[in-house]
Amino acid sequence: MQVKIGESTRVQPNILAVDVGGSKVAAALVTADGVVHHRVQAPTSQRGPVEGIDQIAALLQKILEIKDPSTNEIAAIGLGVPAVLEEGTDRVIWAPNLAGWRNVDLRGPLQARFGWPVYLEYDGHAATLAEWWLGAGKNLHSFVNVIIGTGIGGGMVLDGRLVRGVNRLAGAAGWFAFTTDPAVAEERDRSVGAWEAKAAGPGIVSRARALLASAPDSTLARVDEEALTAEQVFAAAQQGDELARSVIEETAEWIGLGLANIVSLVNPQAIVLGGGVGVACAPLLPRILDTMKQWAQPWSARSCCVAISALGADAGLLGAAYGARLRLGL
């Protein structure tokens, strides 16, 4: 990409981007205008940080081996990681979805091996940066990105800047609490938040399983309960399965309730729904919006739209790259 600087021009460098998740790790070369090249991925190693870092390095090496030699220079490595990160050092304090990742220096080994500066972002913030750069948050000065998949995370751009929070965890909305009922509290895994336990993928599957005994005619009854996925519940609902429809409609209400809390607290221009569940909820937007408007501060609700992310699987990579660019001042 060519940009003018005074009377001269220079070529903007690329970023090597990595999106680390609990189930897969993806890496790619991302250009200055947001084009993703040479994407590679692998199932996430869950054998501890040493093997995990080796896996990331191996994926980056693959990109370097297949990269077109005419491609622009590389300025840095950017990573999106589902972890609590130390301010200043980017040290991984805790990554609950990565086995054994506590107090891990991820930046140091990669920097030593490849020679470029390495920058880490909490994965929810990385995806939010991607939406701000190229997605549904482009040209907005205040929006909230809510990523609903296996869990619920996200981030916020408020008054023209990404809000990271004191522990770099701002936007972890999956921890919203809706009740103090002890019975409800005992139902959920204490490693996840109450909203996440209801609206994210595992919660959808759990509610479907609980109804299967009383609905033997459901198409989901033919699926191995242990192998049941939220994607299958959504698909069955689209095909008219009554059990699946009831679960998905209840999911829409849970999502709308959480969005209402966000709207009332933050007063954003927009909320962007991403992640596998979030994108699958596109047909449910009317019900989600009805619930949101019912419970949110009414003036704020009238000013806020809800959009579905269009960045797909590249959101994490794009955000990791854009986060590195911002840290470099590019």
mmCIF file of C-alpha atoms in Angstrom:
data_model
loop_
_atom_site.group_PDB
_atom_site.id
_atom_site.type_symbol
_atom_site.label_atom_id
_atom_site.label_comp_id
_atom_site.label_asym_id
_atom_site.label_seq_id
_atom_site.Cartn_x
_atom_site.Cartn_y
_atom_site.Cartn_z
ATOM 1 C CA MET A 1 0.000 0.000 0.000
ATOM 2 C CA GLN A 2 1.367 3.449 -0.934
ATOM 3 C CA VAL A 3 0.837 6.419 1.397
ATOM 4 C CA LYS A 4 1.918 10.005 0.858
ATOM 5 C CA ILE A 5 4.235 11.646 3.354
ATOM 6 C CA GLY A 6 4.784 15.188 2.253
ATOM 7 C CA GLU A 7 6.046 14.944 -1.317
ATOM 8 C CA SER A 8 7.436 11.421 -0.954
ATOM 9 C CA THR A 9 5.918 7.991 -0.637
ATOM 10 C CA ARG A 10 6.882 4.903 1.269
ATOM 11 C CA VAL A 11 5.638 1.341 1.364
ATOM 12 C CA GLN A 12 3.739 0.439 4.525
ATOM 13 C CA PRO A 13 5.103 -2.719 6.164
ATOM 14 C CA ASN A 14 3.120 -5.864 6.927
ATOM 15 C CA ILE A 15 2.419 -7.556 10.244
ATOM 16 C CA LEU A 16 2.722 -11.254 11.044
ATOM 17 C CA ALA A 17 -0.521 -11.906 12.951
ATOM 18 C CA VAL A 18 -1.479 -14.782 15.239
ATOM 19 C CA ASP A 19 -4.921 -15.578 16.652
ATOM 20 C CA VAL A 20 -4.564 -17.952 19.608
ATOM 21 C CA GLY A 21 -7.736 -19.743 20.692
ATOM 22 C CA GLY A 22 -8.627 -22.603 22.976
ATOM 23 C CA SER A 23 -9.356 -24.906 20.025
ATOM 24 C CA LYS A 24 -7.147 -23.578 17.211
ATOM 25 C CA VAL A 25 -4.230 -21.285 16.481
ATOM 26 C CA ALA A 26 -4.212 -19.347 13.203
ATOM 27 C CA ALA A 27 -1.453 -17.211 11.729
ATOM 28 C CA ALA A 28 -1.166 -15.057 8.608
ATOM 29 C CA LEU A 29 0.622 -12.146 7.011
ATOM 30 C CA VAL A 30 -1.615 -9.051 7.114
ATOM 31 C CA THR A 31 -0.977 -6.085 4.834
ATOM 32 C CA ALA A 32 -1.352 -2.431 5.780
ATOM 33 C CA ASP A 33 -4.753 -2.283 4.085
ATOM 34 C CA GLY A 34 -6.048 -5.384 5.848
ATOM 35 C CA VAL A 35 -5.546 -8.139 3.275
ATOM 36 C CA VAL A 36 -4.853 -11.539 4.841
ATOM 37 C CA HIS A 37 -2.231 -13.670 3.064
ATOM 38 C CA HIS A 38 -0.820 -17.161 3.632
ATOM 39 C CA ARG A 39 -3.216 -18.151 6.413
ATOM 40 C CA VAL A 40 -2.180 -21.332 8.264
ATOM 41 C CA GLN A 41 -3.716 -22.951 11.332
ATOM 42 C CA ALA A 42 -3.590 -25.972 13.591
ATOM 43 C CA PRO A 43 -5.479 -27.398 16.586
ATOM 44 C CA THR A 44 -4.228 -25.658 19.718
ATOM 45 C CA SER A 45 -1.559 -27.544 21.599
ATOM 46 C CA GLN A 46 -2.756 -28.113 25.165
ATOM 47 C CA ARG A 47 0.519 -29.563 26.444
ATOM 48 C CA GLY A 48 1.735 -26.471 28.212
ATOM 49 C CA PRO A 49 3.357 -23.190 27.222
ATOM 50 C CA VAL A 50 6.660 -24.553 25.912
ATOM 51 C CA GLU A 51 4.966 -26.658 23.227
ATOM 52 C CA GLY A 52 2.408 -23.901 22.692
ATOM 53 C CA ILE A 53 5.092 -21.317 21.927
ATOM 54 C CA ASP A 54 6.863 -23.802 19.657
ATOM 55 C CA GLN A 55 3.606 -24.320 17.780
ATOM 56 C CA ILE A 56 3.131 -20.573 17.245
ATOM 57 C CA ALA A 57 6.715 -20.244 16.058
ATOM 58 C CA ALA A 58 6.282 -23.161 13.649
ATOM 59 C CA LEU A 59 3.183 -21.559 12.092
ATOM 60 C CA LEU A 60 5.005 -18.251 11.668
ATOM 61 C CA GLN A 61 7.930 -20.059 10.071
ATOM 62 C CA LYS A 62 5.549 -21.678 7.569
ATOM 63 C CA ILE A 63 4.337 -18.245 6.512
ATOM 64 C CA LEU A 64 7.880 -17.017 6.028
ATOM 65 C CA GLU A 65 8.684 -20.054 3.885
ATOM 66 C CA ILE A 66 5.731 -19.516 1.535
ATOM 67 C CA LYS A 67 5.757 -15.705 1.504
ATOM 68 C CA ASP A 68 6.191 -14.062 -1.877
ATOM 69 C CA PRO A 69 9.679 -12.475 -1.815
ATOM 70 C CA SER A 70 8.228 -9.346 -3.421
ATOM 71 C CA THR A 71 5.933 -8.804 -0.419
ATOM 72 C CA ASN A 72 6.605 -5.663 1.608
ATOM 73 C CA GLU A 73 8.805 -5.746 4.673
ATOM 74 C CA ILE A 74 7.509 -7.036 8.009
ATOM 75 C CA ALA A 75 7.349 -4.592 10.926
ATOM 76 C CA ALA A 76 6.239 -6.757 13.855
ATOM 77 C CA ILE A 77 4.401 -9.803 15.140
ATOM 78 C CA GLY A 78 0.958 -9.202 16.664
ATOM 79 C CA LEU A 79 -0.913 -11.785 18.712
ATOM 80 C CA GLY A 80 -4.448 -11.985 20.060
ATOM 81 C CA VAL A 81 -4.510 -14.219 23.137
ATOM 82 C CA PRO A 82 -7.364 -15.305 25.458
ATOM 83 C CA ALA A 83 -5.435 -14.256 28.534
ATOM 84 C CA VAL A 84 -4.883 -11.779 31.322
ATOM 85 C CA LEU A 85 -1.848 -9.786 30.156
ATOM 86 C CA GLU A 86 0.580 -7.789 32.262
ATOM 87 C CA GLU A 87 0.663 -4.100 31.423
ATOM 88 C CA GLY A 88 3.924 -3.003 29.825
ATOM 89 C CA THR A 89 5.496 -6.451 29.434
ATOM 90 C CA ASP A 90 2.636 -8.350 27.716
ATOM 91 C CA ARG A 91 3.474 -11.306 29.970
ATOM 92 C CA VAL A 92 0.684 -13.913 30.064
ATOM 93 C CA ILE A 93 -0.494 -13.915 33.674
ATOM 94 C CA TRP A 94 -3.284 -16.445 33.168
ATOM 95 C CA ALA A 95 -4.878 -18.050 30.114
ATOM 96 C CA PRO A 96 -7.696 -20.301 31.383
ATOM 97 C CA ASN A 97 -8.348 -21.893 27.965
ATOM 98 C CA LEU A 98 -4.664 -22.798 27.468
ATOM 99 C CA ALA A 99 -3.516 -25.630 29.727
ATOM 100 C CA GLY A 100 -0.706 -24.632 32.073
ATOM 101 C CA TRP A 101 -0.366 -21.038 30.844
ATOM 102 C CA ARG A 102 0.333 -19.042 34.007
ATOM 103 C CA ASN A 103 3.041 -16.375 34.276
ATOM 104 C CA VAL A 104 4.398 -17.138 30.797
ATOM 105 C CA ASP A 105 6.756 -14.996 28.719
ATOM 106 C CA LEU A 106 5.358 -15.415 25.201
ATOM 107 C CA ARG A 107 6.857 -12.242 23.781
ATOM 108 C CA GLY A 108 10.507 -12.973 24.668
ATOM 109 C CA PRO A 109 10.996 -16.318 22.875
ATOM 110 C CA LEU A 110 9.235 -15.123 19.706
ATOM 111 C CA GLN A 111 11.169 -11.864 19.651
ATOM 112 C CA ALA A 112 14.444 -13.726 20.124
ATOM 113 C CA ARG A 113 13.640 -16.231 17.389
ATOM 114 C CA PHE A 114 12.357 -13.870 14.692
ATOM 115 C CA GLY A 115 13.950 -10.522 15.559
ATOM 116 C CA TRP A 116 10.811 -8.385 15.148
ATOM 117 C CA PRO A 117 9.006 -6.645 18.014
ATOM 118 C CA VAL A 118 6.107 -8.694 19.403
ATOM 119 C CA TYR A 119 2.846 -7.198 20.729
ATOM 120 C CA LEU A 120 0.012 -9.007 22.496
ATOM 121 C CA GLU A 121 -3.651 -8.078 22.863
ATOM 122 C CA TYR A 122 -6.409 -9.695 24.904
ATOM 123 C CA ASP A 123 -8.359 -11.540 22.186
ATOM 124 C CA GLY A 124 -11.584 -9.630 22.809
ATOM 125 C CA HIS A 125 -9.735 -6.366 22.288
ATOM 126 C CA ALA A 126 -8.068 -7.688 19.136
ATOM 127 C CA ALA A 127 -11.443 -8.549 17.570
ATOM 128 C CA THR A 128 -12.784 -5.130 18.588
ATOM 129 C CA LEU A 129 -9.855 -3.406 16.900
ATOM 130 C CA ALA A 130 -10.599 -5.401 13.752
ATOM 131 C CA GLU A 131 -14.223 -4.249 13.737
ATOM 132 C CA TRP A 132 -13.093 -0.650 14.246
ATOM 133 C CA TRP A 133 -10.547 -0.896 11.439
ATOM 134 C CA LEU A 134 -12.451 -2.792 8.755
ATOM 135 C CA GLY A 135 -15.721 -4.122 10.141
ATOM 136 C CA ALA A 136 -19.080 -3.013 11.450
ATOM 137 C CA GLY A 137 -17.449 -0.485 13.802
ATOM 138 C CA LYS A 138 -15.631 1.377 11.034
ATOM 139 C CA ASN A 139 -16.108 5.162 11.241
ATOM 140 C CA LEU A 140 -17.830 4.891 14.658
ATOM 141 C CA HIS A 141 -16.469 6.696 17.708
ATOM 142 C CA SER A 142 -18.372 4.632 20.327
ATOM 143 C CA PHE A 143 -19.346 0.971 19.925
ATOM 144 C CA VAL A 144 -19.196 -2.287 21.856
ATOM 145 C CA ASN A 145 -18.117 -5.573 20.305
ATOM 146 C CA VAL A 146 -19.745 -8.647 21.859
ATOM 147 C CA ILE A 147 -18.241 -11.971 20.775
ATOM 148 C CA ILE A 148 -20.439 -14.973 21.530
ATOM 149 C CA GLY A 149 -19.052 -18.410 20.803
ATOM 150 C CA THR A 150 -17.800 -20.981 23.276
ATOM 151 C CA GLY A 151 -17.750 -18.058 25.705
ATOM 152 C CA ILE A 152 -18.677 -14.385 25.710
ATOM 153 C CA GLY A 153 -16.047 -11.666 25.471
ATOM 154 C CA GLY A 154 -15.439 -8.476 23.597
ATOM 155 C CA GLY A 155 -14.290 -4.930 23.933
ATOM 156 C CA MET A 156 -15.275 -1.279 23.690
ATOM 157 C CA VAL A 157 -14.263 1.722 21.664
ATOM 158 C CA LEU A 158 -15.538 4.755 23.560
ATOM 159 C CA ASP A 159 -15.061 8.351 22.480
ATOM 160 C CA GLY A 160 -12.603 7.290 19.808
ATOM 161 C CA ARG A 161 -10.285 4.984 21.749
ATOM 162 C CA LEU A 162 -10.081 1.344 22.740
ATOM 163 C CA VAL A 163 -10.794 0.940 26.449
ATOM 164 C CA ARG A 164 -8.490 -1.730 27.884
ATOM 165 C CA GLY A 165 -9.187 -1.390 31.613
ATOM 166 C CA VAL A 166 -6.834 -1.584 34.575
ATOM 167 C CA ASN A 167 -6.178 -5.314 33.993
ATOM 168 C CA ARG A 168 -6.580 -5.112 30.195
ATOM 169 C CA LEU A 169 -9.868 -7.038 30.540
ATOM 170 C CA ALA A 170 -12.492 -4.382 29.807
ATOM 171 C CA GLY A 171 -15.305 -5.922 27.798
ATOM 172 C CA ALA A 172 -15.446 -9.324 29.543
ATOM 173 C CA ALA A 173 -19.232 -9.087 29.520
ATOM 174 C CA GLY A 174 -19.730 -12.837 29.880
ATOM 175 C CA TRP A 175 -19.337 -12.235 33.615
ATOM 176 C CA PHE A 176 -22.564 -10.222 33.848
ATOM 177 C CA ALA A 177 -24.590 -11.452 36.831
ATOM 178 C CA PHE A 178 -28.402 -11.559 36.581
ATOM 179 C CA THR A 179 -29.395 -13.204 39.842
ATOM 180 C CA THR A 180 -28.209 -14.187 43.321
ATOM 181 C CA ASP A 181 -30.462 -17.244 43.402
ATOM 182 C CA PRO A 182 -28.291 -19.996 44.988
ATOM 183 C CA ALA A 183 -29.829 -22.680 42.755
ATOM 184 C CA VAL A 184 -28.800 -20.775 39.632
ATOM 185 C CA ALA A 185 -25.356 -20.061 41.076
ATOM 186 C CA GLU A 186 -24.796 -23.778 41.714
ATOM 187 C CA GLU A 187 -25.721 -24.656 38.120
ATOM 188 C CA ARG A 188 -22.851 -22.832 36.528
ATOM 189 C CA ASP A 189 -19.166 -23.525 36.251
ATOM 190 C CA ARG A 190 -17.407 -20.957 38.457
ATOM 191 C CA SER A 191 -14.755 -20.467 35.762
ATOM 192 C CA VAL A 192 -17.302 -18.692 33.549
ATOM 193 C CA GLY A 193 -19.735 -15.836 34.060
ATOM 194 C CA ALA A 194 -23.496 -16.079 34.509
ATOM 195 C CA TRP A 195 -24.385 -14.489 31.141
ATOM 196 C CA GLU A 196 -21.881 -16.729 29.372
ATOM 197 C CA ALA A 197 -23.341 -19.805 31.066
ATOM 198 C CA LYS A 198 -26.745 -18.998 29.566
ATOM 199 C CA ALA A 199 -26.085 -17.428 26.153
ATOM 200 C CA ALA A 200 -22.828 -18.964 24.884
ATOM 201 C CA GLY A 201 -22.492 -22.250 22.998
ATOM 202 C CA PRO A 202 -22.161 -24.661 25.957
ATOM 203 C CA GLY A 203 -25.164 -23.054 27.669
ATOM 204 C CA ILE A 204 -27.271 -23.490 24.539
ATOM 205 C CA VAL A 205 -26.283 -27.164 24.356
ATOM 206 C CA SER A 206 -26.938 -27.677 28.071
ATOM 207 C CA ARG A 207 -30.462 -26.253 27.827
ATOM 208 C CA ALA A 208 -31.219 -28.381 24.763
ATOM 209 C CA ARG A 209 -30.032 -31.545 26.502
ATOM 210 C CA ALA A 210 -32.209 -30.797 29.527
ATOM 211 C CA LEU A 211 -35.313 -30.733 27.294
ATOM 212 C CA LEU A 212 -34.573 -33.824 25.207
ATOM 213 C CA ALA A 213 -36.050 -36.308 27.714
ATOM 214 C CA SER A 214 -39.466 -34.684 27.305
ATOM 215 C CA ALA A 215 -39.186 -34.287 23.524
ATOM 216 C CA PRO A 216 -38.353 -37.694 22.004
ATOM 217 C CA ASP A 217 -39.632 -36.601 18.587
ATOM 218 C CA SER A 218 -37.090 -33.784 18.281
ATOM 219 C CA THR A 219 -34.532 -34.228 15.498
ATOM 220 C CA LEU A 220 -31.896 -33.499 18.159
ATOM 221 C CA ALA A 221 -32.855 -36.733 19.921
ATOM 222 C CA ARG A 222 -31.127 -38.572 17.061
ATOM 223 C CA VAL A 223 -27.823 -36.843 17.839
ATOM 224 C CA ASP A 224 -25.413 -38.259 20.393
ATOM 225 C CA GLU A 225 -25.971 -35.970 23.402
ATOM 226 C CA GLU A 226 -22.266 -35.830 24.137
ATOM 227 C CA ALA A 227 -21.556 -34.704 20.564
ATOM 228 C CA LEU A 228 -24.373 -32.133 20.383
ATOM 229 C CA THR A 229 -23.235 -28.623 19.374
ATOM 230 C CA ALA A 230 -24.819 -25.187 19.390
ATOM 231 C CA GLU A 231 -24.482 -25.167 15.604
ATOM 232 C CA GLN A 232 -26.725 -28.246 15.411
ATOM 233 C CA VAL A 233 -29.298 -26.603 17.683
ATOM 234 C CA PHE A 234 -29.387 -23.525 15.426
ATOM 235 C CA ALA A 235 -29.695 -25.721 12.317
ATOM 236 C CA ALA A 236 -32.550 -27.728 13.831
ATOM 237 C CA ALA A 237 -34.350 -24.514 14.790
ATOM 238 C CA GLN A 238 -34.108 -23.277 11.195
ATOM 239 C CA GLN A 239 -35.680 -26.558 10.047
ATOM 240 C CA GLY A 240 -38.643 -26.021 12.379
ATOM 241 C CA ASP A 241 -37.724 -28.303 15.283
ATOM 242 C CA GLU A 242 -39.857 -27.066 18.200
ATOM 243 C CA LEU A 243 -37.391 -27.955 20.958
ATOM 244 C CA ALA A 244 -34.523 -26.248 19.153
ATOM 245 C CA ARG A 245 -36.669 -23.195 18.381
ATOM 246 C CA SER A 246 -37.593 -22.781 22.044
ATOM 247 C CA VAL A 247 -33.929 -22.971 23.072
ATOM 248 C CA ILE A 248 -32.820 -20.492 20.421
ATOM 249 C CA GLU A 249 -35.642 -18.058 21.196
ATOM 250 C CA GLU A 250 -34.685 -18.191 24.875
ATOM 251 C CA THR A 251 -31.070 -17.574 23.824
ATOM 252 C CA ALA A 252 -32.184 -14.456 21.943
ATOM 253 C CA GLU A 253 -33.819 -13.170 25.110
ATOM 254 C CA TRP A 254 -30.689 -13.837 27.172
ATOM 255 C CA ILE A 255 -28.575 -12.025 24.593
ATOM 256 C CA GLY A 256 -31.015 -9.098 24.499
ATOM 257 C CA LEU A 257 -30.928 -8.823 28.283
ATOM 258 C CA GLY A 258 -27.147 -8.625 28.307
ATOM 259 C CA LEU A 259 -27.131 -6.049 25.531
ATOM 260 C CA ALA A 260 -29.630 -3.968 27.500
ATOM 261 C CA ASN A 261 -27.142 -3.747 30.368
ATOM 262 C CA ILE A 262 -24.395 -2.681 27.981
ATOM 263 C CA VAL A 263 -26.554 -0.026 26.349
ATOM 264 C CA SER A 264 -27.656 1.425 29.685
ATOM 265 C CA LEU A 265 -24.129 1.601 31.049
ATOM 266 C CA VAL A 266 -22.169 2.742 27.999
ATOM 267 C CA ASN A 267 -24.660 4.540 25.685
ATOM 268 C CA PRO A 268 -22.874 3.381 22.486
ATOM 269 C CA GLN A 269 -23.716 4.159 18.878
ATOM 270 C CA ALA A 270 -23.757 0.450 18.066
ATOM 271 C CA ILE A 271 -23.238 -3.067 19.356
ATOM 272 C CA VAL A 272 -21.530 -5.539 17.026
ATOM 273 C CA LEU A 273 -22.276 -9.230 17.499
ATOM 274 C CA GLY A 274 -19.472 -11.580 16.493
ATOM 275 C CA GLY A 275 -18.380 -15.150 17.151
ATOM 276 C CA GLY A 276 -20.092 -18.304 15.926
ATOM 277 C CA VAL A 277 -23.217 -17.881 18.052
ATOM 278 C CA GLY A 278 -23.356 -14.120 17.549
ATOM 279 C CA VAL A 279 -23.279 -14.420 13.748
ATOM 280 C CA ALA A 280 -25.809 -17.288 13.822
ATOM 281 C CA CYS A 281 -28.175 -14.971 15.694
ATOM 282 C CA ALA A 282 -28.702 -12.739 12.630
ATOM 283 C CA PRO A 283 -32.259 -14.087 12.044
ATOM 284 C CA LEU A 284 -33.005 -13.455 15.733
ATOM 285 C CA LEU A 285 -32.118 -9.761 15.700
ATOM 286 C CA PRO A 286 -35.744 -8.562 15.947
ATOM 287 C CA ARG A 287 -36.300 -10.587 19.129
ATOM 288 C CA ILE A 288 -32.924 -9.564 20.541
ATOM 289 C CA LEU A 289 -33.702 -5.897 19.860
ATOM 290 C CA ASP A 290 -37.174 -6.162 21.411
ATOM 291 C CA THR A 291 -35.691 -7.550 24.628
ATOM 292 C CA MET A 292 -32.886 -5.003 24.625
ATOM 293 C CA LYS A 293 -35.311 -2.099 24.228
ATOM 294 C CA GLN A 294 -37.625 -3.505 26.888
ATOM 295 C CA TRP A 295 -34.909 -3.476 29.542
ATOM 296 C CA ALA A 296 -32.389 -0.796 28.494
ATOM 297 C CA GLN A 297 -32.375 2.904 29.308
ATOM 298 C CA PRO A 298 -34.927 3.997 26.692
ATOM 299 C CA TRP A 299 -33.149 7.044 25.269
ATOM 300 C CA SER A 300 -29.873 5.098 24.947
ATOM 301 C CA ALA A 301 -31.693 2.158 23.361
ATOM 302 C CA ARG A 302 -33.217 4.400 20.678
ATOM 303 C CA SER A 303 -29.740 5.688 19.796
ATOM 304 C CA CYS A 304 -28.089 2.262 19.495
ATOM 305 C CA CYS A 305 -28.176 -0.134 16.544
ATOM 306 C CA VAL A 306 -27.100 -3.784 16.586
ATOM 307 C CA ALA A 307 -25.035 -5.168 13.708
ATOM 308 C CA ILE A 308 -23.604 -8.575 12.849
ATOM 309 C CA SER A 309 -19.858 -8.889 12.221
ATOM 310 C CA ALA A 310 -18.876 -9.651 8.646
ATOM 311 C CA LEU A 311 -15.196 -10.348 9.339
ATOM 312 C CA GLY A 312 -15.631 -14.033 10.142
ATOM 313 C CA ALA A 313 -12.615 -16.118 11.071
ATOM 314 C CA ASP A 314 -10.206 -13.319 10.118
ATOM 315 C CA ALA A 315 -11.346 -10.929 12.877
ATOM 316 C CA GLY A 316 -8.746 -12.137 15.374
ATOM 317 C CA LEU A 317 -5.905 -11.973 12.856
ATOM 318 C CA LEU A 318 -6.887 -8.523 11.605
ATOM 319 C CA GLY A 319 -7.196 -7.209 15.150
ATOM 320 C CA ALA A 320 -3.852 -8.645 16.224
ATOM 321 C CA ALA A 321 -2.250 -6.951 13.221
ATOM 322 C CA TYR A 322 -3.998 -3.632 13.789
ATOM 323 C CA GLY A 323 -3.103 -3.673 17.493
ATOM 324 C CA ALA A 324 0.562 -4.101 16.569
ATOM 325 C CA ARG A 325 0.309 -1.261 14.037
ATOM 326 C CA LEU A 326 -1.155 1.047 16.660
ATOM 327 C CA ARG A 327 1.571 0.143 19.166
ATOM 328 C CA LEU A 328 4.174 0.895 16.489
ATOM 329 C CA GLY A 329 2.522 4.210 15.611
ATOM 330 C CA LEU A 330 1.918 3.148 11.992
#
